[in-house]
């Protein structure tokens, strides 16, 4: 599972960019709990972000990028 994200550990943990074609791109930096399946965790985070942004805004993100910056022990 993804660990708690604290803003003090990351300079910009979430970045949202709208490109010239008016497409929404989201970039998220996370730490993953040591021993967790990184691929499954990233996929879960991507899906949750996509679903929640689409549900709350009606706007479907073009791309959700999840960057793993480290591991929490």
PDB file of C-alpha atoms in Angstrom:
ATOM      1  CA  UNK A   1       0.000   0.000   0.000  1.00  0.00           C
ATOM      2  CA  UNK A   2       1.081   3.589  -0.521  1.00  0.00           C
ATOM      3  CA  UNK A   3       2.435   5.362   2.475  1.00  0.00           C
ATOM      4  CA  UNK A   4       1.343   8.671   3.857  1.00  0.00           C
ATOM      5  CA  UNK A   5       2.595  11.560   1.715  1.00  0.00           C
ATOM      6  CA  UNK A   6       4.023  14.490   3.635  1.00  0.00           C
ATOM      7  CA  UNK A   7       4.741  17.771   1.919  1.00  0.00           C
ATOM      8  CA  UNK A   8       7.923  18.285   3.938  1.00  0.00           C
ATOM      9  CA  UNK A   9       9.549  15.255   2.264  1.00  0.00           C
ATOM     10  CA  UNK A  10       8.665  16.344  -1.274  1.00  0.00           C
ATOM     11  CA  UNK A  11       9.133  19.686  -2.968  1.00  0.00           C
ATOM     12  CA  UNK A  12       6.004  19.272  -5.144  1.00  0.00           C
ATOM     13  CA  UNK A  13       4.317  15.912  -4.526  1.00  0.00           C
ATOM     14  CA  UNK A  14       1.530  16.589  -7.039  1.00  0.00           C
ATOM     15  CA  UNK A  15       1.904  18.435 -10.328  1.00  0.00           C
ATOM     16  CA  UNK A  16      -0.963  19.130 -12.699  1.00  0.00           C
ATOM     17  CA  UNK A  17      -0.268  20.299 -16.221  1.00  0.00           C
ATOM     18  CA  UNK A  18      -2.583  21.158 -19.069  1.00  0.00           C
ATOM     19  CA  UNK A  19      -0.860  20.815 -22.431  1.00  0.00           C
ATOM     20  CA  UNK A  20      -1.431  22.875 -25.575  1.00  0.00           C
ATOM     21  CA  UNK A  21      -4.190  20.479 -26.698  1.00  0.00           C
ATOM     22  CA  UNK A  22      -6.066  21.117 -23.436  1.00  0.00           C
ATOM     23  CA  UNK A  23      -5.281  17.646 -22.044  1.00  0.00           C
ATOM     24  CA  UNK A  24      -4.811  17.124 -18.306  1.00  0.00           C
ATOM     25  CA  UNK A  25      -1.585  15.437 -17.178  1.00  0.00           C
ATOM     26  CA  UNK A  26      -1.036  14.577 -13.516  1.00  0.00           C
ATOM     27  CA  UNK A  27       2.325  13.685 -11.953  1.00  0.00           C
ATOM     28  CA  UNK A  28       2.454  12.304  -8.403  1.00  0.00           C
ATOM     29  CA  UNK A  29       5.502  11.522  -6.257  1.00  0.00           C
ATOM     30  CA  UNK A  30       5.087   8.822  -3.600  1.00  0.00           C
ATOM     31  CA  UNK A  31       7.024   6.646  -1.207  1.00  0.00           C
ATOM     32  CA  UNK A  32       6.099   2.969  -1.095  1.00  0.00           C
ATOM     33  CA  UNK A  33       6.126   0.824   2.015  1.00  0.00           C
ATOM     34  CA  UNK A  34       9.117  -1.532   1.965  1.00  0.00           C
ATOM     35  CA  UNK A  35       8.049  -5.000   0.849  1.00  0.00           C
ATOM     36  CA  UNK A  36       4.937  -3.796  -0.976  1.00  0.00           C
ATOM     37  CA  UNK A  37       4.431  -4.673  -4.621  1.00  0.00           C
ATOM     38  CA  UNK A  38       5.557  -1.478  -6.380  1.00  0.00           C
ATOM     39  CA  UNK A  39       3.772  -2.168  -9.677  1.00  0.00           C
ATOM     40  CA  UNK A  40       0.472  -2.987  -7.988  1.00  0.00           C
ATOM     41  CA  UNK A  41       0.753   0.048  -5.705  1.00  0.00           C
ATOM     42  CA  UNK A  42       1.463   2.416  -8.597  1.00  0.00           C
ATOM     43  CA  UNK A  43      -1.381   0.963 -10.640  1.00  0.00           C
ATOM     44  CA  UNK A  44      -3.778   1.353  -7.696  1.00  0.00           C
ATOM     45  CA  UNK A  45      -2.701   4.976  -7.139  1.00  0.00           C
ATOM     46  CA  UNK A  46      -3.036   5.771 -10.858  1.00  0.00           C
ATOM     47  CA  UNK A  47      -6.525   4.275 -11.035  1.00  0.00           C
ATOM     48  CA  UNK A  48      -7.723   6.012  -7.863  1.00  0.00           C
ATOM     49  CA  UNK A  49      -6.450   9.403  -9.056  1.00  0.00           C
ATOM     50  CA  UNK A  50      -7.987   8.944 -12.514  1.00  0.00           C
ATOM     51  CA  UNK A  51     -11.352   7.813 -11.132  1.00  0.00           C
ATOM     52  CA  UNK A  52     -11.574  10.549  -8.488  1.00  0.00           C
ATOM     53  CA  UNK A  53     -10.568  13.393 -10.812  1.00  0.00           C
ATOM     54  CA  UNK A  54     -13.041  12.164 -13.444  1.00  0.00           C
ATOM     55  CA  UNK A  55     -15.803  11.775 -10.843  1.00  0.00           C
ATOM     56  CA  UNK A  56     -15.265  15.115  -9.093  1.00  0.00           C
ATOM     57  CA  UNK A  57     -14.609  17.277 -12.149  1.00  0.00           C
ATOM     58  CA  UNK A  58     -16.079  15.369 -15.094  1.00  0.00           C
ATOM     59  CA  UNK A  59     -12.728  15.882 -16.818  1.00  0.00           C
ATOM     60  CA  UNK A  60     -10.823  12.693 -17.705  1.00  0.00           C
ATOM     61  CA  UNK A  61      -7.042  12.939 -17.258  1.00  0.00           C
ATOM     62  CA  UNK A  62      -4.956  12.160 -20.326  1.00  0.00           C
ATOM     63  CA  UNK A  63      -2.071  10.791 -18.271  1.00  0.00           C
ATOM     64  CA  UNK A  64      -1.424   9.973 -14.608  1.00  0.00           C
ATOM     65  CA  UNK A  65       2.261   9.413 -13.862  1.00  0.00           C
ATOM     66  CA  UNK A  66       3.296   7.956 -10.498  1.00  0.00           C
ATOM     67  CA  UNK A  67       6.954   8.392  -9.542  1.00  0.00           C
ATOM     68  CA  UNK A  68       8.317   6.251  -6.696  1.00  0.00           C
ATOM     69  CA  UNK A  69      10.892   8.393  -4.892  1.00  0.00           C
ATOM     70  CA  UNK A  70      11.776   5.927  -2.172  1.00  0.00           C
ATOM     71  CA  UNK A  71      10.672   3.322   0.313  1.00  0.00           C
ATOM     72  CA  UNK A  72       9.410   3.612   3.870  1.00  0.00           C
ATOM     73  CA  UNK A  73      10.787   1.007   6.227  1.00  0.00           C
TER      74      UNK A  73
END
